[in-house]
CSV table of C-alpha atoms and ligand atoms in Angstrom, one decimal:
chain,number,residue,atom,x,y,z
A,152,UNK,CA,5.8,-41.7,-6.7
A,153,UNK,CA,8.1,-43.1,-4.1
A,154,UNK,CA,7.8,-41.5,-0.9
A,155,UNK,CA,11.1,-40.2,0.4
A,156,UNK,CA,11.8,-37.9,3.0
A,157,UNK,CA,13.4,-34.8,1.1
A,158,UNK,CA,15.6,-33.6,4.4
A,159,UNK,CA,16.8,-37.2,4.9
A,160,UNK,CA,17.8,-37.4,0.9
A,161,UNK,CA,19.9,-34.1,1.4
A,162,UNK,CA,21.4,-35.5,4.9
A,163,UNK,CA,20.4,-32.2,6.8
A,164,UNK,CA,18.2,-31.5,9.6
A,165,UNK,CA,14.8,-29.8,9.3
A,166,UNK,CA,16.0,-26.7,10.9
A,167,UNK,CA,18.9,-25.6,8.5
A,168,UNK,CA,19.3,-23.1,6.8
A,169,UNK,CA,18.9,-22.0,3.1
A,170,UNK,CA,22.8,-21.8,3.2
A,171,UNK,CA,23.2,-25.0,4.0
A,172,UNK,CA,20.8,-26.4,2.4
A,173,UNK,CA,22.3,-25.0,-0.8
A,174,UNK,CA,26.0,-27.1,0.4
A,175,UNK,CA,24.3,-30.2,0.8
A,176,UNK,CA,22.7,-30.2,-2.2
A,177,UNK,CA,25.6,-29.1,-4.3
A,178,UNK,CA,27.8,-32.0,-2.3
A,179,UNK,CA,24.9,-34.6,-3.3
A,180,UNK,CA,24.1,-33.0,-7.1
A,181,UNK,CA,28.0,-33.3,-7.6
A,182,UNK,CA,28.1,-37.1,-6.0
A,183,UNK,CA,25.4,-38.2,-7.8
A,184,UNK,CA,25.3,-36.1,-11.4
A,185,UNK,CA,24.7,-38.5,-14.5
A,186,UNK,CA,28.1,-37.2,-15.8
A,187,UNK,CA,30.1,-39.0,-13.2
A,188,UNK,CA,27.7,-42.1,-13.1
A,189,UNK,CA,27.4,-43.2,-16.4
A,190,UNK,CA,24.7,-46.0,-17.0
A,191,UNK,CA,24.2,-46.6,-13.4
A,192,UNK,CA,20.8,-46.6,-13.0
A,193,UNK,CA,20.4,-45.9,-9.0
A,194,UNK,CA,22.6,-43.4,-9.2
A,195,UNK,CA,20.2,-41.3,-11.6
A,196,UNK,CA,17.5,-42.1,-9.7
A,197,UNK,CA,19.1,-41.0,-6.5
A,198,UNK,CA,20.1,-37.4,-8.8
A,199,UNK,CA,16.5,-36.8,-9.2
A,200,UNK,CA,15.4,-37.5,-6.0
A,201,UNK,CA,17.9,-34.6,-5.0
A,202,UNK,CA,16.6,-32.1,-7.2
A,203,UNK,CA,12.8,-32.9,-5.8
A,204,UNK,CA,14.2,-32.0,-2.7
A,205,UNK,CA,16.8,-28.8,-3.6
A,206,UNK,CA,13.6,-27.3,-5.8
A,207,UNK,CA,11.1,-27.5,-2.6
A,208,UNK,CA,13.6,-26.3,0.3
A,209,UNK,CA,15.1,-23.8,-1.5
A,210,UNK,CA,11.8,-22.1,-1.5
A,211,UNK,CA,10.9,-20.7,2.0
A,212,UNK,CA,7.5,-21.0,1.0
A,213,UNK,CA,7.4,-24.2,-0.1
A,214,UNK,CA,9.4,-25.6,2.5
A,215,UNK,CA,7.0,-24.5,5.0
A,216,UNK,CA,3.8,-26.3,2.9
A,217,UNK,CA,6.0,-29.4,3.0
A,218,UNK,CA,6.8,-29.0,6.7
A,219,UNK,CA,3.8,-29.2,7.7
A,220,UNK,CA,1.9,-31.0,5.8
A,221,UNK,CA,4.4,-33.3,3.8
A,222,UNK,CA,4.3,-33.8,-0.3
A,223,UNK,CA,0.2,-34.4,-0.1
A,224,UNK,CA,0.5,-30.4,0.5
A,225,UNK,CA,2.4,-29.3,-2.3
A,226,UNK,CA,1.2,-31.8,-5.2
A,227,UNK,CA,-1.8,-29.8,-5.1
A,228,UNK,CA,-4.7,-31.3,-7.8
A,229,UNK,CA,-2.2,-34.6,-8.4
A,230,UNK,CA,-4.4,-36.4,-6.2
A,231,UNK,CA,-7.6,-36.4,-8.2
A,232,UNK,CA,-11.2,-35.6,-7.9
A,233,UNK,CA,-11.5,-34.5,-4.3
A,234,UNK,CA,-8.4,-32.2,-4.5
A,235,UNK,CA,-10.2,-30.1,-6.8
A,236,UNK,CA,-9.7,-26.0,-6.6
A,237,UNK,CA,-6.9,-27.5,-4.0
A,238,UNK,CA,-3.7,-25.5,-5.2
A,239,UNK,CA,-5.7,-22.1,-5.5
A,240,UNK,CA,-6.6,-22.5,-1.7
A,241,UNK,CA,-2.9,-23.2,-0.9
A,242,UNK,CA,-2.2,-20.2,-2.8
A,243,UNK,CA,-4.9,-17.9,-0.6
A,244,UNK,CA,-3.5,-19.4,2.2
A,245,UNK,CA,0.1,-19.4,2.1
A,246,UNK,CA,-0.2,-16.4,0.3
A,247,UNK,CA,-1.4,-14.4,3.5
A,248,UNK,CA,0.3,-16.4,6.2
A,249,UNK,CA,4.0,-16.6,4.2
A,250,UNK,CA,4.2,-13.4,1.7
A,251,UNK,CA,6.5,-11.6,4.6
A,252,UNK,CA,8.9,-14.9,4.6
A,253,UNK,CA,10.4,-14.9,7.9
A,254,UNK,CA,8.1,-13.8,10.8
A,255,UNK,CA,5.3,-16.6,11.2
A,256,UNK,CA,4.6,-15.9,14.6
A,257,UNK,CA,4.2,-12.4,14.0
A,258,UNK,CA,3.8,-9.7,17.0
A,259,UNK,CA,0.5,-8.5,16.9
A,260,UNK,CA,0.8,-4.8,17.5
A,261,UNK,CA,-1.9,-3.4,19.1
A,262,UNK,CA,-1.1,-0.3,16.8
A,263,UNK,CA,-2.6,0.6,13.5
A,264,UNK,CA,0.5,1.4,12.0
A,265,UNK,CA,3.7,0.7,11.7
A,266,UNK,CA,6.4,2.5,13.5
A,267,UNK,CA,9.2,2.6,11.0
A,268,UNK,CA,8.3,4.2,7.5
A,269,UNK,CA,9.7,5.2,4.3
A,270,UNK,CA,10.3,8.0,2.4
A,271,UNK,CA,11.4,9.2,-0.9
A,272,UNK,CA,14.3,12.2,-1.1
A,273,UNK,CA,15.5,13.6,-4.9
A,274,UNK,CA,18.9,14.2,-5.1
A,275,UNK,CA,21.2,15.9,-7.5
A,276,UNK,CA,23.7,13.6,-9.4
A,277,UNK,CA,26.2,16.0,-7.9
A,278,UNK,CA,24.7,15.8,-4.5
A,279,UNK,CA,25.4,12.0,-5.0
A,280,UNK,CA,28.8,11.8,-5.7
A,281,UNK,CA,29.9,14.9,-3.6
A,282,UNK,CA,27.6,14.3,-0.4
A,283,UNK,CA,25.7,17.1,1.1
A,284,UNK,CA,23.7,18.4,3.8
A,285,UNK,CA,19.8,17.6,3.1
A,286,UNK,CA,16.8,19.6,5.0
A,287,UNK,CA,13.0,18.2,4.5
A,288,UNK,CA,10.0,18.1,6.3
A,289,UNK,CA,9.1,14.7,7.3
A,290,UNK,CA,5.0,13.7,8.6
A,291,UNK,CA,5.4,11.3,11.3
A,292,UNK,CA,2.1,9.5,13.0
A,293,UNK,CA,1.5,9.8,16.8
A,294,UNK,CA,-0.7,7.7,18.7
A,295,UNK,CA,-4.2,9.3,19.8
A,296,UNK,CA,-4.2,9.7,23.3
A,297,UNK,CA,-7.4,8.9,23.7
A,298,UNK,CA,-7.5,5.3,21.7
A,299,UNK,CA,-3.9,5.0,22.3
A,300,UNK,CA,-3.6,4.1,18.7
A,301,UNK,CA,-5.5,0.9,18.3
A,302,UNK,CA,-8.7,3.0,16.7
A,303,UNK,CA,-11.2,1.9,18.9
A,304,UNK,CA,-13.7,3.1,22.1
A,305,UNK,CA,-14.8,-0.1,22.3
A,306,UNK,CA,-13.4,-3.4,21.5
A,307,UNK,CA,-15.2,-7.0,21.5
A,308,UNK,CA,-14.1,-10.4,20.9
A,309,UNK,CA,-14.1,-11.9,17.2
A,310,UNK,CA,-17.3,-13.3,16.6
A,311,UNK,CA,-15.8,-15.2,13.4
A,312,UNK,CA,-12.9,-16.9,15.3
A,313,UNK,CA,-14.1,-16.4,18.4
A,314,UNK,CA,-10.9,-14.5,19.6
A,315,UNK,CA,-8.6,-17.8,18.2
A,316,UNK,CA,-7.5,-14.8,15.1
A,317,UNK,CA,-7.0,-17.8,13.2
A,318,UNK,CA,-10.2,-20.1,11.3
A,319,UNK,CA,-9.9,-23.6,10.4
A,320,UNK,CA,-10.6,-24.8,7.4
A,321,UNK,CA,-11.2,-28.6,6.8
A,322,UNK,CA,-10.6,-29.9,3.2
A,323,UNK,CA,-10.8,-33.7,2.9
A,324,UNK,CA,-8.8,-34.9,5.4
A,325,UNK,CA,-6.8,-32.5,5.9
A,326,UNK,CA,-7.0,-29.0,8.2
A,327,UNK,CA,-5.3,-25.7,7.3
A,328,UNK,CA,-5.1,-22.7,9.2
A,329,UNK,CA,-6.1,-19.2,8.3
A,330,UNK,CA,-5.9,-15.9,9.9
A,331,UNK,CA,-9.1,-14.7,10.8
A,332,UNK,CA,-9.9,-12.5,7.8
A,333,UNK,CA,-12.5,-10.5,10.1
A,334,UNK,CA,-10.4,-9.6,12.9
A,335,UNK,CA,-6.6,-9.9,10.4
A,336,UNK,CA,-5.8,-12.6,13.7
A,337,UNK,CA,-6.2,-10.2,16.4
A,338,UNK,CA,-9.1,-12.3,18.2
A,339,UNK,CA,-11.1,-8.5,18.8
A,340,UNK,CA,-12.9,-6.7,16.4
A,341,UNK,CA,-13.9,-2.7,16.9
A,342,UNK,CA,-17.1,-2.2,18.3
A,343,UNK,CA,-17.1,1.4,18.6
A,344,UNK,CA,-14.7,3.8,16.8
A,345,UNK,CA,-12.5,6.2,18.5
A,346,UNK,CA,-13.9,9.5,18.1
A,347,UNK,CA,-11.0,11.2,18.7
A,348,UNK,CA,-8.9,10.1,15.8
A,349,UNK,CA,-12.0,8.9,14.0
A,350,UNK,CA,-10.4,5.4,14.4
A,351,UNK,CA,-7.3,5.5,12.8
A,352,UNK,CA,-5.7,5.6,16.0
A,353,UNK,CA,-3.2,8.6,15.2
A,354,UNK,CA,-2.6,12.1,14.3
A,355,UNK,CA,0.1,13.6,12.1
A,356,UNK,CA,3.0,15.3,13.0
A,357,UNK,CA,5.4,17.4,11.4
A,358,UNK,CA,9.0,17.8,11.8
A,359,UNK,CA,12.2,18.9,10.3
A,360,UNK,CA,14.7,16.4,9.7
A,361,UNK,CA,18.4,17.2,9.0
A,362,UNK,CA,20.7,14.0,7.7
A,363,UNK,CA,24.3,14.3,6.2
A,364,UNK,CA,24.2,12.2,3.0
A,365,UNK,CA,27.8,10.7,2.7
A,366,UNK,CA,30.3,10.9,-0.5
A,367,UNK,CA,29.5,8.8,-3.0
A,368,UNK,CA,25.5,7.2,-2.4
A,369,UNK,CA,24.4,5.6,-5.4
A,370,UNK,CA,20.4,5.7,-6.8
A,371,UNK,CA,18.4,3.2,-4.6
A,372,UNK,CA,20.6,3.7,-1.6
A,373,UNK,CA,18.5,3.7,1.7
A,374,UNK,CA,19.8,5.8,4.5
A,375,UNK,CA,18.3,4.7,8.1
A,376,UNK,CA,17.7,7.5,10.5
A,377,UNK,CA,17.5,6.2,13.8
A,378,UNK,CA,14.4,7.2,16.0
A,379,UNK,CA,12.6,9.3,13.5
A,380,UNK,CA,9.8,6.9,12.7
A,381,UNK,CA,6.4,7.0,13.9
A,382,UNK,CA,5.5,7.3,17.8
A,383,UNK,CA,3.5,4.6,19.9
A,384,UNK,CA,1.2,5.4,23.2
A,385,UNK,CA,4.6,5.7,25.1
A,386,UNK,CA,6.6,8.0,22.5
A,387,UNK,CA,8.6,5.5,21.5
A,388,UNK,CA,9.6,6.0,18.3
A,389,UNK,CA,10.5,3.3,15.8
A,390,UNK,CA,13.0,4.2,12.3
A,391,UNK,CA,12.3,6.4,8.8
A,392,UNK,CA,13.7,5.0,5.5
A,393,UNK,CA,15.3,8.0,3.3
A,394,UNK,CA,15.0,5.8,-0.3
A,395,UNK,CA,17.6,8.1,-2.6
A,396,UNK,CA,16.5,9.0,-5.8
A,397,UNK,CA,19.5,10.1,-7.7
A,398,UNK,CA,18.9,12.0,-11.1
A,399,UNK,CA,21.1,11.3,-14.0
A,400,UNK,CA,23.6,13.7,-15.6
A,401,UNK,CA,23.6,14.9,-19.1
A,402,UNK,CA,27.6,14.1,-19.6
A,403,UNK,CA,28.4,11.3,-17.1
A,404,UNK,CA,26.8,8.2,-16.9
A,405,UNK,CA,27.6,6.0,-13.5
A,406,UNK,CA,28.1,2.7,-12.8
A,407,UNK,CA,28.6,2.0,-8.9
A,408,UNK,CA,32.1,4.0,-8.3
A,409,UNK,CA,32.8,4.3,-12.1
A,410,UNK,CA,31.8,7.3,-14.6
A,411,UNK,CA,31.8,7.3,-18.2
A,412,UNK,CA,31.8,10.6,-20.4
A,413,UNK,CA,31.4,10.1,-23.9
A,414,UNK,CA,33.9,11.8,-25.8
A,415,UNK,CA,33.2,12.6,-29.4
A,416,UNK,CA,36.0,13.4,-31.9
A,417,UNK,CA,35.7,14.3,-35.6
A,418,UNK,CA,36.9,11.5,-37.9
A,419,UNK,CA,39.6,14.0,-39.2
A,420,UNK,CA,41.4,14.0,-36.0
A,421,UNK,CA,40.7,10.1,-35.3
A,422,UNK,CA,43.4,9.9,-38.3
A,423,UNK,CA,45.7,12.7,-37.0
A,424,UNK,CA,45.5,12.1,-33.4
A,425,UNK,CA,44.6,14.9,-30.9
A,426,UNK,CA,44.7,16.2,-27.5
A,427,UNK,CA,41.3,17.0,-25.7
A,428,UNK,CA,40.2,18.4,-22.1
A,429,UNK,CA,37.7,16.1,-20.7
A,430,UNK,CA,36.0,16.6,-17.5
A,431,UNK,CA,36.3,14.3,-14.0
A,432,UNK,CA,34.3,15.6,-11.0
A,433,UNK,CA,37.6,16.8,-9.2
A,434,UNK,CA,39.5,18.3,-11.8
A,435,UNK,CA,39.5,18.6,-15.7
A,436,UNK,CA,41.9,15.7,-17.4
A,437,UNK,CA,44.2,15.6,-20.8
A,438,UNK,CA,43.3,12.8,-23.1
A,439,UNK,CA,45.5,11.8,-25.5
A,440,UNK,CA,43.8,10.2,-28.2
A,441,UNK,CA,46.6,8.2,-30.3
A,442,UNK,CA,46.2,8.2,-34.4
A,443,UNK,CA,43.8,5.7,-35.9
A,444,UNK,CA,42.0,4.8,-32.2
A,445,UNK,CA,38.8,3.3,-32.5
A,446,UNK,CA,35.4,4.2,-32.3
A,447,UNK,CA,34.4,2.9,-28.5
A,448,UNK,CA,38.1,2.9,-27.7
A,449,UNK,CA,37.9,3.2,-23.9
A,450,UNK,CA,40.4,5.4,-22.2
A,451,UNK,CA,40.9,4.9,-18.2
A,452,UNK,CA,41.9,7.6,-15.6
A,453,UNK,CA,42.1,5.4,-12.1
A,454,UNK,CA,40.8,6.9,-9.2
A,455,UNK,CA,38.6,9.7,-10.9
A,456,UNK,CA,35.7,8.6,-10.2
A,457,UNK,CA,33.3,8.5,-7.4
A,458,UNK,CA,34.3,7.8,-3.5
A,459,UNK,CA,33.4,4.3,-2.6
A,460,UNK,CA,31.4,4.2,0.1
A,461,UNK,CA,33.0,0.7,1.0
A,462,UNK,CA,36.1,2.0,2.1
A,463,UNK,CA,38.4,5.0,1.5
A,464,UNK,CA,38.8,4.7,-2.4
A,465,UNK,CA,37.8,6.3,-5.9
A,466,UNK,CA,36.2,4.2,-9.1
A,467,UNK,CA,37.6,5.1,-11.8
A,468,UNK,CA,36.8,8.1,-15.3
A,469,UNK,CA,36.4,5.9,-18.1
A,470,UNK,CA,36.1,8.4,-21.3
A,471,UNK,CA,35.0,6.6,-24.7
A,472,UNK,CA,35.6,8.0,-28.1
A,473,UNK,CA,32.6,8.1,-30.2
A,474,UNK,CA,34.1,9.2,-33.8
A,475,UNK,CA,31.8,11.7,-35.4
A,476,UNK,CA,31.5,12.3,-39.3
A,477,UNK,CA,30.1,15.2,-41.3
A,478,UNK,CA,26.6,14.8,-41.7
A,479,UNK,CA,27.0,17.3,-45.7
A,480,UNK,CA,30.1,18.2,-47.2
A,481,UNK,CA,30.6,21.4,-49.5
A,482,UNK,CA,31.3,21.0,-52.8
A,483,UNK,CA,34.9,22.9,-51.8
A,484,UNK,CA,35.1,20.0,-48.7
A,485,UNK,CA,33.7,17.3,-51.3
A,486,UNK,CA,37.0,18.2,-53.9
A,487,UNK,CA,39.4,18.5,-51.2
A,488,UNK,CA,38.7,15.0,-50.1
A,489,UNK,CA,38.6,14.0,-52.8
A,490,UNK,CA,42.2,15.8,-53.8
A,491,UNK,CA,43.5,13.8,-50.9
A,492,UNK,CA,42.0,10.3,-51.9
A,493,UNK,CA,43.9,10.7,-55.1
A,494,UNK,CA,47.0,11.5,-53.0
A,495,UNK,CA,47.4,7.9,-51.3
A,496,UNK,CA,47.6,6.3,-54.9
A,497,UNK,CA,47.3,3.2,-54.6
A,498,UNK,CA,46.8,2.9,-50.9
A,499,UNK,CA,43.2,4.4,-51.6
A,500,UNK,CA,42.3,1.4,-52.8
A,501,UNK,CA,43.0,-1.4,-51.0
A,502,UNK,CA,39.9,-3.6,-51.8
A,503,UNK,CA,41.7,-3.9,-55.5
A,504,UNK,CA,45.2,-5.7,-54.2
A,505,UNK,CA,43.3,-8.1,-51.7
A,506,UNK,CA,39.7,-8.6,-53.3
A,507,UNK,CA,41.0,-9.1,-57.1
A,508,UNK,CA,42.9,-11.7,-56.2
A,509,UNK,CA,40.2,-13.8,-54.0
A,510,UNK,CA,38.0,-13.3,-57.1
A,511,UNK,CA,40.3,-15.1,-59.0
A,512,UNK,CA,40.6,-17.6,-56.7
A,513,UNK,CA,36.9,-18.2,-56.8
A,514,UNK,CA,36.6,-18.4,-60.5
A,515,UNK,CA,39.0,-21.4,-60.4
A,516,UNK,CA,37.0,-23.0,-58.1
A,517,UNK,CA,33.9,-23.2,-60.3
A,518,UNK,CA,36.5,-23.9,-63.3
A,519,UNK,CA,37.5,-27.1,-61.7
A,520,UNK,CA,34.0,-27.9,-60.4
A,521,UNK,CA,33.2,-27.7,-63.7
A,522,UNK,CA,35.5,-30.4,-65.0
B,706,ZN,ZN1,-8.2,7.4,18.9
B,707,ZN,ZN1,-11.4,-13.1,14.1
């Protein structure tokens, strides 16, 4: 394969970003596309060399293989024998130093935890849409006073990596580096365990935690309270994660700010038309459901929905008509209806007018086929 430089190709410098990235490659995909070149030969060629380059910058992880070690990095195997078991090594690798995607140069904390956490709270639907006031006990870690939270009485330096927290690894010609499995690229390992805090390097702690959830939070939603995390040595205190687990209702179903209630109507009054009280969170609505609507016929009330958390605004109630007929007639119900088939005449059979004649028509057809 031609060797081409895939920044050069896209006209963008190495330290872009993804969102430019994707506007230069658009720019050049639309320059160059097949569509608008037709049989010019350099022009295709220049289209695929485009796409080589959108598909490996476009992926953060990929990007960084080719960074650093060019296309010999990411063709993996292609080279032959002594790339063998290549691409699963890569994989390891990359894996480990990449699966976080931004930080490379991660802090090492000296801490055996993280300082902001998550945590789960079960909400009401109603809760949801209308907001409340939430109480819950929340376990938060504090460093051991003793260790200071990094675990250990006694610390030493890595005898794998000799304190580098990162191993080389040389695979033909080439180098890679990994983090020090044994010490996870701190350069120390523990010597001696904390006996304190038996070397996890904290204690829990309990406290009560009081949050407001707004008008209109949605399943999924995650609420950041500030300062509520997990403590260091020094009682700082990073952030905790309330993850919103919103149940679902028996009548409404939601989508975002919308709700939809289901609104089922016996087929007699489908033909008759009706009135019907449907509910809306706020306040019970009139639906007027015309003569002969039909089933799924969708029936809008604006702004009865649920607050938008985006600004100062309701979805809307959308009510659907679900037309329900009887499961078993009487024999009185089964001779009524059918007293009021008779009644249309010839209305009651429509097929007759419409279908008689296309069957005629049909028979001609074969009659001249025939001839
Ligand atoms: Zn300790
Ligand atoms: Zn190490």
């Amino acid at each position: 394969m031609e060797d081409f430089n895939y920044y050069e190709i896209l006209e963008i410098s190495q330290t872009c970003s993804q969102e430019e990235i994707k506007k230069a490659f658009r720019k050049k995909a639309m320059q160059y596309h097949p569509d608008r070149n037709p049989d010019n030969p350099e022009a295709e060629e220049i289209f695929k060399k485009i796409n080589e380059a959108y598909e490996v910058l476009s992926d953060e992880q990929k990007r960084s293989i080719y960074d650093r070690y060019g296309k010999a990095g990411l063709q993996g195997g292609a080279g032959g024998g002594g790339f063998g078991g290549f691409g699963d090594i890569f994989g390891d690798i990359f894996g480990e130093f990449f699966g976080g995607g931004s930080g490379r140069q991660k802090k090492k904390s000296d801490l055996k935890y993280s300082l902001d956490f998550a945590l789960e709270l079960n909400l009401e639907f109603k809760e949801a849409i209308f907001g409340c006031k939430k109480e819950f006990e929340s376990a938060y870690k504090i460093a051991c006073k003793d260790c200071g939270g990094n675990g250990a009485k006694k610390k030493s330096t890595c005898p794998q990596c000799h304190g580098h927290g990162e191993l080389r690894i040389q695979q033909g010609f080439m180098t890679f580096a990994q983090t020090c499995p044994h010490c996870q690229g701190s350069g120390e390992v523990i010597v001696e365990k904390c006996s304190t805090c038996g070397g996890k390097g904290y204690e829990n702690k309990k406290e009560k935690i009081e949050i407001k959830i707004p008008e209109g939070v949605d399943n999924g939603n995650q609420m950041r309270v500030s300062g509520k995390g997990n403590a260091d040595k020094n009682g700082n205190r990073g952030d905790l994660y309330v993850r919103l687990n919103v149940k679902e209702d028996d009548h409404f179903v939601r989508d975002g700010e919308n709700l939809y209630v289901e609104v089922p109507v016996f087929f007699t009054s489908i033909v008759l038309g009706t009135k019907v009280t449907i509910p809306s969170p706020h306040k019970e609505l009139e639906l007027v459901i015309p003569a002969n609507s039909k089933d799924g016929a969708q029936f809008i009330f604006e702004g009865n929905g649920v607050k938008s958390l985006r600004g100062n605004y309701y979805g809307d109630l959308i009510a659907q008509i679900k037309i329900v007929y009887p499961k078993k007639l009487t024999k009185e119900q089964k001779e009524l209806l059918e007293k009021l088939h008779k009644s249309f005449g010839e209305h009651s059979e429509p097929h007759k007018s419409v279908l008689e004649q296309a069957c005629e028509k049909v028979k001609k057809w074969f009659g001249e086929l025939g001839k």
